Short mmCIF file of C-alpha atoms and ligand atoms in Angstrom, two decimals:
data_model
loop_
_atom_site.label_atom_id
_atom_site.label_comp_id
_atom_site.label_asym_id
_atom_site.label_seq_id
_atom_site.Cartn_x
_atom_site.Cartn_y
_atom_site.Cartn_z
CA MET A 1 126.29 50.54 81.65
CA SER A 2 124.38 47.42 82.74
CA ALA A 3 121.61 46.11 80.50
CA THR A 4 118.06 46.80 81.65
CA THR A 5 115.98 43.76 82.53
CA GLN A 6 112.45 42.86 81.56
CA ILE A 7 110.39 42.13 84.67
CA LEU A 8 109.31 38.61 83.72
CA ASN A 9 112.87 37.63 82.87
CA LEU A 10 114.05 38.22 86.44
CA ASN A 11 115.20 34.87 87.88
CA ARG A 12 113.34 33.13 85.06
CA TYR A 13 113.78 29.39 84.44
CA ASP A 14 115.45 28.70 81.08
CA PRO A 15 113.63 25.78 79.41
CA SER A 16 116.30 25.32 76.74
CA GLY A 17 118.64 23.37 79.07
CA PRO A 18 118.52 19.64 79.90
CA LEU A 19 115.56 18.50 82.01
CA PRO A 20 116.20 17.20 85.53
CA GLU A 21 115.48 13.52 86.29
CA GLY A 22 112.19 12.27 87.72
CA ARG A 23 108.90 13.97 88.51
CA LEU A 24 110.30 17.51 88.23
CA GLY A 25 111.59 16.83 84.71
CA THR A 26 108.23 15.35 83.65
CA MET A 27 106.33 18.33 85.06
CA LEU A 28 108.65 20.82 83.35
CA ALA A 29 108.16 19.05 80.01
CA ASP A 30 104.36 19.06 80.54
CA ARG A 31 104.38 22.78 81.38
CA GLN A 32 106.39 23.56 78.26
CA ARG A 33 104.04 21.48 76.10
CA HIS A 34 100.89 23.12 77.57
CA ALA A 35 101.88 26.76 78.04
CA GLY A 36 104.57 27.03 75.37
CA ALA A 37 106.34 30.38 75.21
CA SER A 38 103.91 31.92 77.74
CA SER A 39 105.29 29.79 80.58
CA VAL A 40 107.09 31.89 83.22
CA LEU A 41 108.62 29.74 85.94
CA VAL A 42 111.12 31.06 88.47
CA TYR A 43 114.48 29.64 89.60
CA ALA A 44 117.26 27.85 87.72
CA GLN A 45 115.57 24.68 89.06
CA PRO A 46 111.83 25.37 89.56
CA VAL A 47 110.00 24.16 92.67
CA GLU A 48 106.68 22.29 92.90
CA MET A 49 104.58 23.69 95.74
CA VAL A 50 101.88 21.65 97.43
CA ARG A 51 100.71 23.55 100.51
CA GLY A 52 100.85 26.96 102.20
CA GLU A 53 100.47 28.02 105.81
CA GLY A 54 101.23 31.42 107.36
CA VAL A 55 104.66 32.55 106.15
CA TRP A 56 105.54 29.06 104.88
CA LEU A 57 105.19 27.22 101.59
CA HIS A 58 105.65 23.46 101.52
CA GLY A 59 107.29 21.88 98.47
CA ALA A 60 106.71 18.47 96.92
CA ASP A 61 110.36 17.85 97.86
CA GLY A 62 109.21 17.64 101.50
CA ARG A 63 110.91 20.94 102.38
CA ARG A 64 109.39 23.95 104.09
CA TYR A 65 110.25 27.30 102.49
CA LEU A 66 110.15 30.64 104.30
CA ASP A 67 108.23 33.01 102.02
CA THR A 68 109.81 36.46 101.79
CA TYR A 69 108.47 37.09 98.31
CA ASN A 70 104.70 36.77 98.01
CA ASN A 71 102.38 39.69 98.73
CA VAL A 72 99.13 38.09 97.53
CA PRO A 73 98.77 35.87 100.64
CA SER A 74 99.32 39.04 102.63
CA VAL A 75 97.57 37.94 105.83
CA GLY A 76 99.32 34.56 105.60
CA HIS A 77 99.04 31.64 103.21
CA CYS A 78 95.66 29.88 103.41
CA HIS A 79 94.56 31.95 106.40
CA PRO A 80 91.81 29.83 108.06
CA LYS A 81 89.42 32.78 108.50
CA VAL A 82 89.67 33.78 104.83
CA ALA A 83 89.48 30.18 103.60
CA GLU A 84 86.41 29.57 105.76
CA ALA A 85 84.69 32.78 104.53
CA ILE A 86 85.28 31.78 100.89
CA ALA A 87 84.04 28.22 101.43
CA ARG A 88 80.94 29.33 103.35
CA GLN A 89 79.93 31.93 100.77
CA ALA A 90 80.67 29.59 97.82
CA ALA A 91 78.27 27.09 99.41
CA THR A 92 75.62 29.78 99.97
CA LEU A 93 75.46 32.05 96.93
CA THR A 94 77.71 33.19 94.15
CA THR A 95 76.30 35.36 91.41
CA HIS A 96 76.99 38.47 89.36
CA THR A 97 76.35 41.98 90.67
CA ARG A 98 72.97 42.71 89.10
CA TYR A 99 71.15 41.50 92.19
CA LEU A 100 71.36 43.07 95.60
CA ASN A 101 73.37 41.12 98.15
CA GLY A 102 74.09 42.03 101.77
CA VAL A 103 77.59 40.54 101.82
CA VAL A 104 78.67 42.70 98.86
CA GLU A 105 77.16 45.90 100.27
CA ALA A 106 78.68 45.29 103.72
CA TYR A 107 82.11 44.82 102.16
CA ALA A 108 81.84 47.98 100.03
CA GLU A 109 80.85 49.92 103.15
CA LYS A 110 83.78 48.56 105.17
CA LEU A 111 86.35 49.09 102.40
CA LEU A 112 85.23 52.61 101.51
CA ALA A 113 85.35 53.60 105.19
CA THR A 114 89.15 53.15 104.98
CA TYR A 115 89.40 55.87 102.28
CA PRO A 116 89.30 59.68 102.39
CA ALA A 117 85.63 60.73 102.36
CA GLU A 118 85.66 62.10 98.80
CA LEU A 119 86.71 58.73 97.38
CA SER A 120 83.31 57.21 97.95
CA ASN A 121 82.58 55.02 94.93
CA LEU A 122 83.92 51.49 94.42
CA VAL A 123 83.96 49.33 91.28
CA MET A 124 85.12 45.78 91.85
CA THR A 125 87.06 43.87 89.21
CA CYS A 126 88.91 40.56 89.09
CA SER A 127 92.52 41.62 88.50
CA GLY A 128 94.80 44.58 89.01
CA THR A 129 95.03 44.89 85.25
CA GLU A 130 91.28 45.33 84.92
CA ALA A 131 91.32 47.88 87.72
CA ASN A 132 94.07 49.91 86.04
CA ASP A 133 92.39 49.59 82.64
CA LEU A 134 89.21 51.06 84.09
CA ALA A 135 91.17 53.73 86.01
CA MET A 136 92.85 54.84 82.76
CA ARG A 137 89.47 55.11 81.04
CA ILE A 138 87.99 57.11 83.92
CA ALA A 139 91.03 59.41 83.90
CA ALA A 140 90.80 59.99 80.16
CA SER A 141 87.09 60.71 80.41
CA GLY A 142 87.42 62.93 83.51
CA SER A 143 90.36 64.97 82.22
CA GLY A 144 89.37 65.05 78.56
CA ARG A 145 93.01 64.12 77.81
CA GLN A 146 94.77 61.00 76.55
CA GLY A 147 98.37 60.97 77.77
CA PHE A 148 99.86 58.98 80.67
CA ILE A 149 103.03 59.42 82.72
CA VAL A 150 104.66 56.44 84.46
CA THR A 151 108.05 55.51 85.87
CA ARG A 152 110.69 53.88 83.68
CA ALA A 153 110.41 50.37 85.15
CA ALA A 154 106.71 50.52 86.09
CA TYR A 155 104.42 47.52 85.85
CA HIS A 156 100.66 48.08 85.96
CA GLY A 157 99.21 45.10 84.10
CA ASN A 158 98.80 43.02 80.99
CA SER A 159 95.87 44.29 78.88
CA SER A 160 96.57 46.12 75.66
CA ALA A 161 95.98 49.57 77.19
CA VAL A 162 97.68 48.86 80.52
CA ASN A 163 100.67 47.25 78.88
CA GLU A 164 101.21 50.62 77.18
CA ILE A 165 102.02 52.03 80.63
CA SER A 166 104.04 49.00 81.83
CA PRO A 167 107.53 49.58 80.39
CA SER A 168 109.09 46.84 82.52
CA ALA A 169 107.11 44.32 80.44
CA TRP A 170 108.37 45.62 77.10
CA LYS A 171 110.99 43.62 75.28
CA SER A 172 111.49 45.06 71.82
CA ARG A 173 109.22 48.06 71.76
CA GLN A 174 109.22 51.77 72.48
CA PRO A 175 106.65 53.85 74.41
CA GLY A 176 103.45 54.70 72.55
CA ALA A 177 103.06 58.33 71.41
CA HIS A 178 100.69 59.04 74.36
CA VAL A 179 103.05 57.73 77.07
CA ARG A 180 105.98 59.46 78.80
CA LEU A 181 108.46 57.73 81.11
CA VAL A 182 110.05 59.43 84.13
CA SER A 183 112.92 58.24 86.34
CA ALA A 184 112.09 56.36 89.52
CA PRO A 185 112.46 58.70 92.52
CA ALA A 186 115.80 57.44 93.87
CA GLY A 187 118.23 59.35 96.08
CA LYS A 188 117.94 61.27 99.36
CA ASP A 189 115.55 64.02 98.32
CA PRO A 190 113.81 62.85 95.14
CA GLY A 191 110.67 65.02 95.46
CA PRO A 192 111.79 68.08 93.46
CA SER A 193 113.49 66.18 90.61
CA PHE A 194 110.57 63.74 90.35
CA ALA A 195 108.10 66.63 90.14
CA ALA A 196 110.29 68.42 87.58
CA GLU A 197 110.39 65.31 85.34
CA VAL A 198 106.62 64.89 85.65
CA ALA A 199 106.08 68.55 84.69
CA GLU A 200 108.41 68.14 81.70
CA ALA A 201 106.59 64.96 80.61
CA ALA A 202 103.22 66.75 80.90
CA ALA A 203 104.53 69.62 78.77
CA SER A 204 105.73 67.15 76.15
CA LEU A 205 102.33 65.39 76.09
CA GLN A 206 100.66 68.77 75.72
CA ALA A 207 102.94 69.71 72.83
CA ALA A 208 102.17 66.36 71.17
CA GLY A 209 98.44 67.09 71.34
CA PHE A 210 97.51 64.40 73.89
CA GLY A 211 97.56 66.37 77.10
CA THR A 212 97.95 64.49 80.39
CA ALA A 213 95.11 62.26 81.56
CA ALA A 214 97.04 60.96 84.57
CA LEU A 215 100.24 60.29 86.41
CA VAL A 216 100.03 56.60 87.39
CA VAL A 217 102.22 55.66 90.33
CA ASP A 218 102.74 52.61 92.51
CA SER A 219 103.58 54.54 95.66
CA ILE A 220 106.23 52.02 96.79
CA PHE A 221 107.76 51.87 93.26
CA SER A 222 107.90 48.11 93.53
CA SER A 223 109.10 47.12 90.05
CA ASP A 224 111.36 50.20 89.85
CA GLY A 225 113.37 48.93 92.84
CA ILE A 226 111.39 50.08 95.94
CA TYR A 227 111.60 53.77 96.82
CA ALA A 228 109.75 54.78 99.96
CA ASP A 229 111.50 57.76 101.54
CA PRO A 230 111.20 60.48 102.52
CA ALA A 231 107.46 60.00 103.03
CA GLY A 232 105.71 62.83 101.21
CA PHE A 233 108.03 63.01 98.21
CA ILE A 234 105.22 62.18 95.75
CA ALA A 235 103.18 65.28 96.67
CA PRO A 236 105.02 67.79 94.41
CA ALA A 237 104.66 65.47 91.40
CA VAL A 238 100.92 65.15 92.08
CA ALA A 239 100.69 68.95 92.19
CA ALA A 240 102.60 69.14 88.89
CA VAL A 241 100.27 66.73 87.10
CA ARG A 242 97.19 68.53 88.43
CA ALA A 243 98.62 71.86 87.28
CA ALA A 244 98.75 70.31 83.80
CA GLY A 245 95.06 69.34 83.99
CA GLY A 246 95.75 65.66 84.70
CA LEU A 247 94.66 63.32 87.48
CA PHE A 248 96.63 61.22 89.93
CA ILE A 249 96.04 57.45 89.90
CA ALA A 250 97.56 55.64 92.90
CA ASP A 251 98.16 51.98 92.06
CA GLU A 252 97.89 50.30 95.47
CA VAL A 253 98.19 46.77 94.08
CA GLN A 254 101.61 46.42 95.78
CA PRO A 255 101.72 48.78 98.78
CA GLY A 256 98.05 48.51 99.76
CA PHE A 257 96.45 46.59 102.63
CA GLY A 258 98.94 47.62 105.28
CA ARG A 259 102.25 46.48 103.85
CA THR A 260 104.10 49.78 104.39
CA GLY A 261 103.40 49.60 108.13
CA ALA A 262 102.23 53.21 108.20
CA ALA A 263 98.59 52.96 107.17
CA LEU A 264 96.32 50.74 105.10
CA TRP A 265 97.21 52.60 101.88
CA GLY A 266 100.61 53.56 100.51
CA PHE A 267 99.46 56.99 99.32
CA GLN A 268 98.66 57.93 102.94
CA ARG A 269 102.41 57.96 103.73
CA HIS A 270 102.78 60.68 101.12
CA GLY A 271 100.01 62.92 102.42
CA VAL A 272 98.16 63.02 99.10
CA THR A 273 94.60 62.14 98.14
CA PRO A 274 94.51 60.49 94.72
CA ASP A 275 91.71 61.07 92.21
CA ILE A 276 91.56 57.34 91.52
CA VAL A 277 92.96 54.38 93.46
CA THR A 278 93.40 50.84 92.19
CA MET A 279 93.80 47.75 94.38
CA GLY A 280 94.41 44.06 93.76
CA LYS A 281 96.74 41.26 94.80
CA PRO A 282 96.34 41.11 98.65
CA MET A 283 92.70 42.21 98.51
CA GLY A 284 91.36 38.62 98.66
CA ASN A 285 94.52 36.93 100.04
CA GLY A 286 94.57 34.66 96.99
CA PHE A 287 90.96 34.92 95.89
CA PRO A 288 91.22 36.82 92.57
CA MET A 289 89.71 40.22 93.19
CA ALA A 290 90.62 43.86 92.61
CA GLY A 291 88.95 47.24 92.52
CA VAL A 292 88.86 50.92 91.68
CA VAL A 293 87.91 53.66 94.14
CA THR A 294 87.20 57.17 92.92
CA ARG A 295 85.10 60.29 93.29
CA PRO A 296 81.42 59.89 92.28
CA GLU A 297 81.54 62.64 89.64
CA LEU A 298 84.48 61.04 87.84
CA LEU A 299 82.72 57.68 87.72
CA ALA A 300 79.44 59.29 86.68
CA GLY A 301 81.15 61.11 83.79
CA PHE A 302 82.72 57.88 82.56
CA CYS A 303 79.47 55.90 82.89
CA GLU A 304 77.66 58.53 80.84
CA GLU A 305 80.02 57.80 77.98
CA THR A 306 80.31 54.01 78.29
CA GLY A 307 78.40 51.19 79.92
CA TYR A 308 80.55 49.19 82.32
CA PHE A 309 79.72 45.73 83.63
CA ASN A 310 82.02 43.10 85.12
CA THR A 311 80.51 39.61 85.43
CA PHE A 312 82.73 38.29 88.22
CA GLY A 313 83.93 41.55 89.77
CA GLY A 314 82.37 42.07 93.18
CA ASN A 315 80.60 38.74 93.39
CA PRO A 316 79.57 37.62 96.90
CA VAL A 317 82.45 35.14 97.28
CA ALA A 318 84.98 37.89 96.50
CA ALA A 319 83.23 40.20 98.95
CA ALA A 320 83.33 37.53 101.68
CA ALA A 321 87.05 36.99 101.08
CA GLY A 322 87.75 40.73 101.03
CA ARG A 323 85.86 41.34 104.24
CA ALA A 324 87.70 38.52 106.02
CA VAL A 325 91.03 40.03 104.88
CA LEU A 326 90.17 43.44 106.34
CA GLU A 327 89.05 41.81 109.59
CA VAL A 328 92.24 39.76 109.91
CA ILE A 329 94.39 42.87 109.32
CA GLU A 330 92.60 44.54 112.23
CA GLU A 331 92.33 41.54 114.56
CA GLU A 332 95.96 40.49 114.19
CA GLY A 333 97.43 44.00 114.23
CA LEU A 334 99.16 43.38 110.91
CA ILE A 335 99.87 47.03 110.07
CA GLU A 336 101.67 47.45 113.39
CA ASN A 337 103.52 44.17 112.80
CA ALA A 338 104.58 45.35 109.34
CA ARG A 339 105.91 48.52 110.98
CA SER A 340 107.78 46.94 113.90
CA THR A 341 109.03 43.75 112.25
CA GLY A 342 109.83 45.72 109.08
CA ALA A 343 111.95 48.20 111.09
CA TYR A 344 113.77 45.33 112.84
CA PHE A 345 114.40 43.60 109.51
CA LEU A 346 115.60 46.81 107.82
CA ASP A 347 118.04 47.45 110.70
CA GLY A 348 119.44 43.93 110.38
CA LEU A 349 119.85 44.32 106.62
CA ALA A 350 121.52 47.73 107.04
CA ASP A 351 123.95 46.12 109.50
CA LEU A 352 124.71 43.40 106.92
CA ALA A 353 125.19 46.08 104.26
CA SER A 354 127.72 47.87 106.47
CA ARG A 355 129.83 44.69 106.42
CA HIS A 356 129.48 43.82 102.70
CA ALA A 357 130.71 46.19 100.01
CA ARG A 358 128.64 44.36 97.38
CA ILE A 359 125.40 45.49 99.04
CA GLY A 360 124.96 48.90 97.47
CA GLY A 361 121.92 50.03 99.44
CA VAL A 362 118.98 48.95 101.59
CA ARG A 363 115.69 50.82 101.87
CA GLY A 364 111.97 50.31 102.34
CA ALA A 365 108.85 50.87 104.41
CA GLY A 366 107.24 48.29 106.66
CA LEU A 367 107.51 44.82 105.15
CA PHE A 368 108.51 46.05 101.69
CA ILE A 369 112.30 46.26 101.50
CA GLY A 370 114.75 46.53 98.61
CA LEU A 371 118.41 45.52 98.79
CA ASP A 372 120.76 46.31 95.87
CA PHE A 373 123.73 44.23 94.79
CA VAL A 374 126.57 46.06 93.05
CA ASP A 375 129.88 44.99 91.55
CA ALA A 376 133.34 46.19 92.58
CA GLU A 377 132.80 49.41 90.59
CA GLY A 378 129.42 50.05 92.21
CA ALA A 379 127.45 49.16 89.04
CA PRO A 380 124.26 47.03 89.28
CA ASP A 381 125.21 43.35 89.63
CA THR A 382 122.37 41.28 88.19
CA PRO A 383 124.26 37.94 88.00
CA GLN A 384 125.15 38.14 91.71
CA THR A 385 121.51 38.97 92.54
CA ASN A 386 120.36 35.88 90.63
CA ALA A 387 122.99 33.74 92.31
CA VAL A 388 121.84 34.91 95.76
CA ILE A 389 118.16 34.32 94.89
CA ASN A 390 118.90 30.73 93.87
CA ALA A 391 121.22 30.12 96.85
CA LEU A 392 118.50 31.38 99.23
CA LYS A 393 116.04 28.97 97.64
CA ASP A 394 118.50 26.10 98.12
CA GLU A 395 118.60 27.08 101.80
CA GLY A 396 114.81 27.20 102.11
CA ILE A 397 113.99 30.90 101.55
CA LEU A 398 111.91 32.30 98.67
CA ILE A 399 112.74 35.74 97.28
CA GLY A 400 112.57 37.67 93.98
CA ALA A 401 114.19 40.64 92.24
CA ALA A 402 113.14 44.08 91.03
CA GLY A 403 114.57 47.26 89.52
CA LEU A 404 115.53 48.55 86.12
CA TYR A 405 118.59 46.27 86.13
CA GLY A 406 117.09 43.42 88.18
CA ASN A 407 119.78 43.83 90.87
CA THR A 408 117.43 44.62 93.78
CA LEU A 409 116.24 41.87 96.12
CA LYS A 410 112.51 42.50 96.57
CA ILE A 411 111.79 41.52 100.18
CA ARG A 412 108.04 41.37 100.64
CA PRO A 413 106.86 38.58 102.95
CA PRO A 414 103.35 37.85 104.19
CA LEU A 415 102.53 40.37 106.95
CA PRO A 416 102.46 37.91 109.92
CA PHE A 417 106.28 37.69 109.44
CA THR A 418 108.09 37.62 112.81
CA THR A 419 111.48 38.84 114.05
CA GLU A 420 112.50 35.13 114.22
CA ASN A 421 111.65 34.83 110.52
CA ALA A 422 113.73 37.97 109.86
CA ASP A 423 116.63 36.46 111.85
CA GLN A 424 116.47 33.30 109.74
CA PHE A 425 116.71 35.41 106.58
CA LEU A 426 119.57 37.55 107.97
CA THR A 427 121.62 34.56 109.13
CA THR A 428 121.09 32.69 105.88
CA LEU A 429 121.94 35.68 103.67
CA ALA A 430 125.04 36.45 105.79
CA GLY A 431 126.20 32.85 105.32
CA ILE A 432 125.69 33.01 101.55
CA LEU A 433 127.56 36.33 101.28
CA ALA A 434 130.41 35.02 103.41
CA ARG A 435 130.88 32.24 100.87
C1 PLP B 501 101.80 47.62 90.78
C2 PLP B 501 101.00 46.61 90.02
N1 PLP B 501 99.86 47.00 89.43
C3 PLP B 501 99.09 46.15 88.72
C4 PLP B 501 99.44 44.83 88.57
C5 PLP B 501 98.58 43.92 87.75
O1 PLP B 501 97.82 43.08 88.55
P1 PLP B 501 97.24 41.71 87.96
O2 PLP B 501 98.41 40.81 87.70
O3 PLP B 501 96.32 41.23 89.04
O4 PLP B 501 96.52 42.02 86.70
C6 PLP B 501 100.61 44.36 89.18
C7 PLP B 501 101.02 42.95 89.02
O5 PLP B 501 102.12 42.54 89.29
C8 PLP B 501 101.41 45.28 89.91
O6 PLP B 501 102.54 44.89 90.49
#
């Protein structure tokens, strides 16, 4: 059996080796001195980036890299409309949320209009972690229960409470007594087995005296290895958690803002309405912002128990950035592009897989695609995945890994990605595999 991999160790730079010559070596030494053990750089030989534009990142080495990894700059790196909105608002007013401000209210109105009508309250935060932390507190208060169910390689954030439901970040620890892990929904028809595991986990939490506050799911199962199909497979698990008195929290930090090519939100592909939704990463296209959307009565119940205030969450600059992001998604047809270019890309990767036995599977939705590498026996091949990631970088393409064993290429480019960009990836990967 292959060893499981901690999410931050995937393709991680090892600082214990000799430093390269020149500026890169000096910068690596500086980073190590400043950040110490908390430094997480990627690639065997890290890259210094100086500029971004559309689907491209420009390195200090003078090279242009095709970005097939980053989902924060979802509408394109340094999109001029978003950059201009941030600059204009920063030069006009930036303050906390205890004053009224038209930009903030207009954004809340526009964002909430994209949600099912019952999800009509929004709390803005600064990071996905903060959003999930608040979502967990609302779920515990609304359900009167304390337990949480998540997938085995889930990642939901870095605070003390959220880390408890982020097993892919654990190194030498076991789940807390109030947490149950279920398998990622792999395979052709994962709905029934996923629901059965969730029901079993809820029964176990009940027996342990915690009960189930919520099932927390990233509906594209990003860190678990990307599981998208068949659309709708989450619904039975949501029914199971509700039958146990728990709520459903959809973590849209990864699939949200159009990436799946089907709708703005990942949960919409599954035909479910969550009790609580969290958003982050692409929300401000690089401006740090995140949020929680829920039903008014759930939020009211929580606010009766605890005062909640977030100094920077929902400030006017964040609102200006967020509004520009929503406008760009509409104006540039990015959901449709994610659908059509994603389908083209997936077809090309499936064709490559049919010619290479070491590609164990390809799957995804829109511009979120996973590709597994396996060894001759069909077992997860993490070293080959790392070798391909570094070889792609040497040929000017940025990519990362995911999955319990770190053997899944996580293909997740900015949404203005074109079929020409996909062709560049396909040709380059085919060349690397041929070697
Ligand atoms: C699914 C998911 N949820 C939440 C988070 C946490 O977001 P942040 O890093 O903004 O705190 C992440 C970050 O990678 C994520 O992938």
